[in-house]
mmCIF file of C-alpha atoms and ligand atoms in Angstrom:
data_model
loop_
_atom_site.group_PDB
_atom_site.id
_atom_site.type_symbol
_atom_site.label_atom_id
_atom_site.label_comp_id
_atom_site.label_asym_id
_atom_site.label_seq_id
_atom_site.Cartn_x
_atom_site.Cartn_y
_atom_site.Cartn_z
ATOM 1 C CA UNK D 1 123.232 97.598 103.838
ATOM 2 C CA UNK D 2 120.399 99.683 105.970
ATOM 3 C CA UNK D 3 117.723 101.301 104.685
ATOM 4 C CA UNK D 4 117.448 104.898 103.629
ATOM 5 C CA UNK D 5 114.640 106.908 105.037
ATOM 6 C CA UNK D 6 112.936 108.523 102.022
ATOM 7 C CA UNK D 7 110.876 112.307 102.419
ATOM 8 C CA UNK D 8 107.968 112.172 104.669
ATOM 9 C CA UNK D 9 104.475 111.515 102.588
ATOM 10 C CA UNK D 10 102.718 114.640 101.686
ATOM 11 C CA UNK D 11 99.245 115.370 101.221
ATOM 12 C CA UNK D 12 98.941 116.582 97.582
ATOM 13 C CA UNK D 13 96.116 119.222 97.304
ATOM 14 C CA UNK D 14 95.592 121.704 94.068
ATOM 15 C CA UNK D 15 92.031 123.665 92.590
ATOM 16 C CA UNK D 16 89.679 120.673 90.845
ATOM 17 C CA UNK D 17 89.958 119.616 87.432
ATOM 18 C CA UNK D 18 86.710 121.787 85.495
ATOM 19 C CA UNK D 19 87.213 118.184 83.092
ATOM 20 C CA UNK D 20 83.737 120.022 81.406
ATOM 21 C CA UNK D 21 85.995 123.018 80.510
ATOM 22 C CA UNK D 22 88.620 121.521 79.841
ATOM 23 C CA UNK D 23 90.417 122.445 76.153
ATOM 24 C CA UNK D 24 88.982 119.790 73.311
ATOM 25 C CA UNK D 25 92.825 118.860 72.718
ATOM 26 C CA UNK D 26 95.543 118.500 75.038
ATOM 27 C CA UNK D 27 98.814 120.645 74.079
ATOM 28 C CA UNK D 28 96.810 123.774 74.777
ATOM 29 C CA UNK D 29 95.665 122.392 77.518
ATOM 30 C CA UNK D 30 99.669 121.269 78.288
ATOM 31 C CA UNK D 31 100.939 124.971 77.247
ATOM 32 C CA UNK D 32 98.513 126.234 80.325
ATOM 33 C CA UNK D 33 100.337 123.873 82.924
ATOM 34 C CA UNK D 34 103.669 124.726 81.436
ATOM 35 C CA UNK D 35 103.267 128.116 82.291
ATOM 36 C CA UNK D 36 101.201 128.219 85.549
ATOM 37 C CA UNK D 37 104.539 125.794 86.698
ATOM 38 C CA UNK D 38 106.704 128.856 85.754
ATOM 39 C CA UNK D 39 104.070 131.056 86.691
ATOM 40 C CA UNK D 40 104.747 128.949 90.067
ATOM 41 C CA UNK D 41 108.997 129.459 89.655
ATOM 42 C CA UNK D 42 109.124 125.491 89.198
ATOM 43 C CA UNK D 43 112.767 124.982 88.411
ATOM 44 C CA UNK D 44 113.693 124.103 85.141
ATOM 45 C CA UNK D 45 109.414 123.557 84.492
ATOM 46 C CA UNK D 46 110.406 122.544 80.832
ATOM 47 C CA UNK D 47 112.406 119.738 81.309
ATOM 48 C CA UNK D 48 110.921 116.301 80.886
ATOM 49 C CA UNK D 49 111.705 112.590 80.849
ATOM 50 C CA UNK D 50 112.123 111.361 77.206
ATOM 51 C CA UNK D 51 111.834 107.492 77.128
ATOM 52 C CA UNK D 52 112.871 105.742 73.889
ATOM 53 C CA UNK D 53 113.327 102.097 72.779
ATOM 54 C CA UNK D 54 116.641 100.625 71.752
ATOM 55 C CA UNK D 55 116.566 97.964 68.742
ATOM 56 C CA UNK D 56 115.623 95.286 71.417
ATOM 57 C CA UNK D 57 112.817 96.817 73.064
ATOM 58 C CA UNK D 58 114.650 97.778 76.245
ATOM 59 C CA UNK D 59 113.797 101.332 77.097
ATOM 60 C CA UNK D 60 116.285 103.728 78.130
ATOM 61 C CA UNK D 61 115.021 107.012 79.555
ATOM 62 C CA UNK D 62 117.114 111.325 80.501
ATOM 63 C CA UNK D 63 116.073 114.456 80.341
ATOM 64 C CA UNK D 64 116.101 116.593 77.778
ATOM 65 C CA UNK D 65 114.430 120.751 77.580
ATOM 66 C CA UNK D 66 111.431 121.332 76.063
ATOM 67 C CA UNK D 67 111.864 124.278 73.357
ATOM 68 C CA UNK D 68 108.896 124.739 71.603
ATOM 69 C CA UNK D 69 105.247 123.653 72.263
ATOM 70 C CA UNK D 70 102.151 123.817 69.206
ATOM 71 C CA UNK D 71 98.854 122.942 69.442
ATOM 72 C CA UNK D 72 99.914 119.854 67.493
ATOM 73 C CA UNK D 73 104.001 119.192 68.827
ATOM 74 C CA UNK D 74 106.092 119.052 71.196
ATOM 75 C CA UNK D 75 109.757 120.366 70.198
ATOM 76 C CA UNK D 76 113.080 119.291 71.888
ATOM 77 C CA UNK D 77 116.997 119.500 70.386
ATOM 78 C CA UNK D 78 119.837 116.996 70.883
ATOM 79 C CA UNK D 79 122.784 115.641 68.797
ATOM 80 C CA UNK D 80 120.839 112.715 66.571
ATOM 81 C CA UNK D 81 124.551 110.729 66.625
ATOM 82 C CA UNK D 82 123.401 110.178 70.452
ATOM 83 C CA UNK D 83 121.813 106.708 71.947
ATOM 84 C CA UNK D 84 118.273 109.213 72.306
ATOM 85 C CA UNK D 85 119.188 110.212 68.692
ATOM 86 C CA UNK D 86 120.169 106.505 67.654
ATOM 87 C CA UNK D 87 116.893 104.561 69.197
ATOM 88 C CA UNK D 88 114.675 107.204 67.573
ATOM 89 C CA UNK D 89 116.020 106.993 64.413
ATOM 90 C CA UNK D 90 115.725 103.092 64.884
ATOM 91 C CA UNK D 91 111.890 103.544 65.963
ATOM 92 C CA UNK D 92 110.032 107.091 66.998
ATOM 93 C CA UNK D 93 107.946 106.150 69.154
ATOM 94 C CA UNK D 94 108.523 107.833 72.428
ATOM 95 C CA UNK D 95 107.283 108.634 75.719
ATOM 96 C CA UNK D 96 107.867 112.708 77.750
ATOM 97 C CA UNK D 97 107.280 113.060 81.393
ATOM 98 C CA UNK D 98 106.362 116.099 83.190
ATOM 99 C CA UNK D 99 106.862 116.927 86.693
ATOM 100 C CA UNK D 100 105.549 119.801 88.535
ATOM 101 C CA UNK D 101 106.792 119.077 92.387
ATOM 102 C CA UNK D 102 105.418 122.946 93.604
ATOM 103 C CA UNK D 103 102.132 122.222 91.121
ATOM 104 C CA UNK D 104 101.430 119.252 92.389
ATOM 105 C CA UNK D 105 101.398 117.953 88.433
ATOM 106 C CA UNK D 106 102.529 115.297 86.150
ATOM 107 C CA UNK D 107 101.827 114.788 82.604
ATOM 108 C CA UNK D 108 102.390 111.638 80.116
ATOM 109 C CA UNK D 109 103.252 111.517 76.960
ATOM 110 C CA UNK D 110 103.068 108.823 74.383
ATOM 111 C CA UNK D 111 103.682 109.741 70.513
ATOM 112 C CA UNK D 112 106.260 109.204 67.415
ATOM 113 C CA UNK D 113 109.141 111.744 66.990
ATOM 114 C CA UNK D 114 109.937 112.762 63.766
ATOM 115 C CA UNK D 115 112.914 115.323 62.561
ATOM 116 C CA UNK D 116 112.325 119.060 62.531
ATOM 117 C CA UNK D 117 113.204 121.113 59.123
ATOM 118 C CA UNK D 118 116.371 121.772 58.928
ATOM 119 C CA UNK D 119 115.911 125.402 58.638
ATOM 120 C CA UNK D 120 113.890 125.580 61.910
ATOM 121 C CA UNK D 121 117.379 123.771 63.960
ATOM 122 C CA UNK D 122 119.392 126.830 62.094
ATOM 123 C CA UNK D 123 117.358 128.852 63.358
ATOM 124 C CA UNK D 124 117.384 127.414 67.156
ATOM 125 C CA UNK D 125 120.570 126.977 67.078
ATOM 126 C CA UNK D 126 122.187 130.316 65.881
ATOM 127 C CA UNK D 127 119.584 131.576 69.362
ATOM 128 C CA UNK D 128 122.230 129.352 71.624
ATOM 129 C CA UNK D 129 124.687 131.240 73.371
ATOM 130 C CA UNK D 130 128.226 130.377 71.141
ATOM 131 C CA UNK D 131 129.256 127.979 74.146
ATOM 132 C CA UNK D 132 127.010 125.600 73.374
ATOM 133 C CA UNK D 133 127.369 126.288 69.965
ATOM 134 C CA UNK D 134 130.844 125.103 70.077
ATOM 135 C CA UNK D 135 129.930 122.805 72.450
ATOM 136 C CA UNK D 136 127.411 121.148 70.202
ATOM 137 C CA UNK D 137 130.729 120.606 67.871
ATOM 138 C CA UNK D 138 133.455 119.476 70.254
ATOM 139 C CA UNK D 139 130.458 116.718 71.893
ATOM 140 C CA UNK D 140 130.243 113.477 70.404
ATOM 141 C CA UNK D 141 127.183 112.973 73.245
ATOM 142 C CA UNK D 142 126.803 109.284 74.352
ATOM 143 C CA UNK D 143 130.121 108.643 72.367
ATOM 144 C CA UNK D 144 133.013 107.063 75.362
ATOM 145 C CA UNK D 145 135.618 109.775 76.478
ATOM 146 C CA UNK D 146 138.556 108.392 77.389
ATOM 147 C CA UNK D 147 138.914 111.642 79.902
ATOM 148 C CA UNK D 148 137.997 114.876 80.605
ATOM 149 C CA UNK D 149 141.335 116.856 78.945
ATOM 150 C CA UNK D 150 140.318 115.261 75.499
ATOM 151 C CA UNK D 151 137.366 117.094 75.340
ATOM 152 C CA UNK D 152 138.407 120.351 76.711
ATOM 153 C CA UNK D 153 140.958 120.275 74.052
ATOM 154 C CA UNK D 154 138.100 119.566 71.405
ATOM 155 C CA UNK D 155 136.334 122.292 72.467
ATOM 156 C CA UNK D 156 139.432 124.549 72.209
ATOM 157 C CA UNK D 157 140.010 122.950 68.103
ATOM 158 C CA UNK D 158 136.436 123.981 67.150
ATOM 159 C CA UNK D 159 136.970 127.243 68.853
ATOM 160 C CA UNK D 160 139.909 128.466 66.997
ATOM 161 C CA UNK D 161 138.268 126.886 63.720
ATOM 162 C CA UNK D 162 135.630 129.112 64.307
ATOM 163 C CA UNK D 163 137.729 132.383 65.341
ATOM 164 C CA UNK D 164 135.541 135.050 65.007
ATOM 165 C CA UNK D 165 133.323 133.668 62.187
ATOM 166 C CA UNK D 166 129.363 132.559 63.156
ATOM 167 C CA UNK D 167 129.095 128.920 64.679
ATOM 168 C CA UNK D 168 127.108 126.923 61.697
ATOM 169 C CA UNK D 169 124.720 124.046 63.189
ATOM 170 C CA UNK D 170 126.722 120.622 63.625
ATOM 171 C CA UNK D 171 124.948 118.077 60.849
ATOM 172 C CA UNK D 172 124.866 115.713 63.759
ATOM 173 C CA UNK D 173 122.603 118.331 65.750
ATOM 174 C CA UNK D 174 118.480 118.666 65.582
ATOM 175 C CA UNK D 175 115.376 119.102 66.751
ATOM 176 C CA UNK D 176 112.519 116.748 67.022
ATOM 177 C CA UNK D 177 108.844 116.784 67.237
ATOM 178 C CA UNK D 178 107.283 115.150 69.106
ATOM 179 C CA UNK D 179 103.695 114.083 67.919
ATOM 180 C CA UNK D 180 100.965 112.854 70.786
ATOM 181 C CA UNK D 181 98.879 109.989 70.313
ATOM 182 C CA UNK D 182 98.471 109.671 73.913
ATOM 183 C CA UNK D 183 98.763 113.106 76.704
ATOM 184 C CA UNK D 184 97.616 112.081 80.635
ATOM 185 C CA UNK D 185 97.037 114.906 82.748
ATOM 186 C CA UNK D 186 97.355 113.645 86.833
ATOM 187 C CA UNK D 187 96.612 116.419 90.045
ATOM 188 C CA UNK D 188 97.504 115.630 93.175
ATOM 189 C CA UNK D 189 94.508 115.608 95.673
ATOM 190 C CA UNK D 190 94.123 114.815 99.538
ATOM 191 C CA UNK D 191 93.944 111.156 100.224
ATOM 192 C CA UNK D 192 95.442 109.795 97.291
ATOM 193 C CA UNK D 193 92.458 110.455 95.436
ATOM 194 C CA UNK D 194 94.587 112.301 92.511
ATOM 195 C CA UNK D 195 92.557 113.653 89.121
ATOM 196 C CA UNK D 196 93.524 111.905 85.976
ATOM 197 C CA UNK D 197 92.328 112.425 82.193
ATOM 198 C CA UNK D 198 93.611 111.233 79.489
ATOM 199 C CA UNK D 199 93.732 112.761 75.912
ATOM 200 C CA UNK D 200 93.536 109.674 73.545
ATOM 201 C CA UNK D 201 93.452 110.278 69.204
ATOM 202 C CA UNK D 202 90.998 108.109 67.505
ATOM 203 C CA UNK D 203 91.889 105.881 64.465
ATOM 204 C CA UNK D 204 89.805 108.793 62.663
ATOM 205 C CA UNK D 205 92.390 111.396 64.029
ATOM 206 C CA UNK D 206 90.020 113.127 66.525
ATOM 207 C CA UNK D 207 90.726 113.487 70.253
ATOM 208 C CA UNK D 208 88.440 112.104 73.042
ATOM 209 C CA UNK D 209 88.940 112.227 76.760
ATOM 210 C CA UNK D 210 88.036 110.630 79.921
ATOM 211 C CA UNK D 211 88.929 110.382 83.118
ATOM 212 C CA UNK D 212 90.670 107.390 84.932
ATOM 213 C CA UNK D 213 91.329 105.962 88.441
ATOM 214 C CA UNK D 214 94.105 107.124 89.830
HETATM 215 C C1 LIG V 1 117.839 119.561 83.384
HETATM 216 C C2 LIG V 1 118.883 118.804 81.956
HETATM 217 C C3 LIG V 1 118.248 119.593 80.851
HETATM 218 C C4 LIG V 1 118.724 118.454 79.442
HETATM 219 N N1 LIG V 1 118.367 118.980 78.466
HETATM 220 C C5 LIG V 1 118.861 118.380 77.433
HETATM 221 C C6 LIG V 1 118.788 119.266 76.321
HETATM 222 O O1 LIG V 1 117.266 119.356 76.075
HETATM 223 N N2 LIG V 1 119.511 117.770 74.746
HETATM 224 C C7 LIG V 1 119.988 116.782 75.306
HETATM 225 O O2 LIG V 1 121.035 116.233 74.475
HETATM 226 N N3 LIG V 1 120.814 116.959 76.594
HETATM 227 C C8 LIG V 1 120.280 117.124 77.291
HETATM 228 N N4 LIG V 1 120.307 116.904 79.007
HETATM 229 C C9 LIG V 1 121.372 115.512 79.214
HETATM 230 C C10 LIG V 1 120.657 114.164 78.759
HETATM 231 O O3 LIG V 1 119.923 114.092 79.338
HETATM 232 C C11 LIG V 1 121.154 112.986 78.278
HETATM 233 O O4 LIG V 1 122.379 113.370 80.122
HETATM 234 C C12 LIG V 1 122.019 113.745 76.984
HETATM 235 O O5 LIG V 1 121.373 113.924 76.359
HETATM 236 C C13 LIG V 1 122.601 112.247 76.918
HETATM 237 O O6 LIG V 1 121.836 110.742 76.530
HETATM 238 P P1 LIG V 1 121.980 109.759 75.458
HETATM 239 O O7 LIG V 1 122.974 108.965 75.349
HETATM 240 O O8 LIG V 1 120.437 108.808 76.261
HETATM 241 O O9 LIG V 1 121.554 110.282 74.472
HETATM 242 C C14 LIG V 1 119.522 117.470 79.792
HETATM 243 C C15 LIG V 1 120.019 116.581 81.264
HETATM 244 C C16 LIG V 1 119.999 117.529 82.390
HETATM 245 C C17 LIG V 1 119.532 117.463 83.744
#
């Protein structure tokens, strides 16, 4: 098979980071970078790659949407019986990666995921469009599907079951709050001399930050 051409090399350039002025903890900076990406119109700026590990240590990755960020945790929602849900149940260690191409920025997060309380998951589920609520009941996420019609029938069945009633949160659907111990901010600069700043939580639970070679 012949090789395929990759896109041209791009020069990356953003305003240099003022390292001294960075916040003492990482998630406020992540919120600022996310806000910048949203202002710049980056599509799906809250999409992040989530990496989990299987019982045998094999990693797997997929995109999920960041739905809430505080100064402590990043929250996403999913089917808790899915592959990622099963892997997180076995081992809560995980990694997240954001990439905002027009901003020339990447953020890498490493930490531990834990269930968000049921009340919080209920509140978020209630804000979802009804179609998404029904789909959460109909889809056994990550399980084999014999054919598309089986899913559409499952959707019709749950739509009939709930008729005009509010759709409650399925017991197998919930949120995970990722509490980071390491967060790295990468910003593209000229000649591949990119800027990298990593925040790491010390054993005393204090955040320390330092620069890394690009
Ligand atoms: C832009 C985008 C956003 C997504 N957001 C979510 C999400 O928030 N939650 C989710 O469960 N899956 C989301 N998905 C689907 C996942 O990538 C994945 O296919 C699904 O969760 C099953 O993954 P698993 O089998 O590894 O558990 C999204 C996919 C894309 C492309």
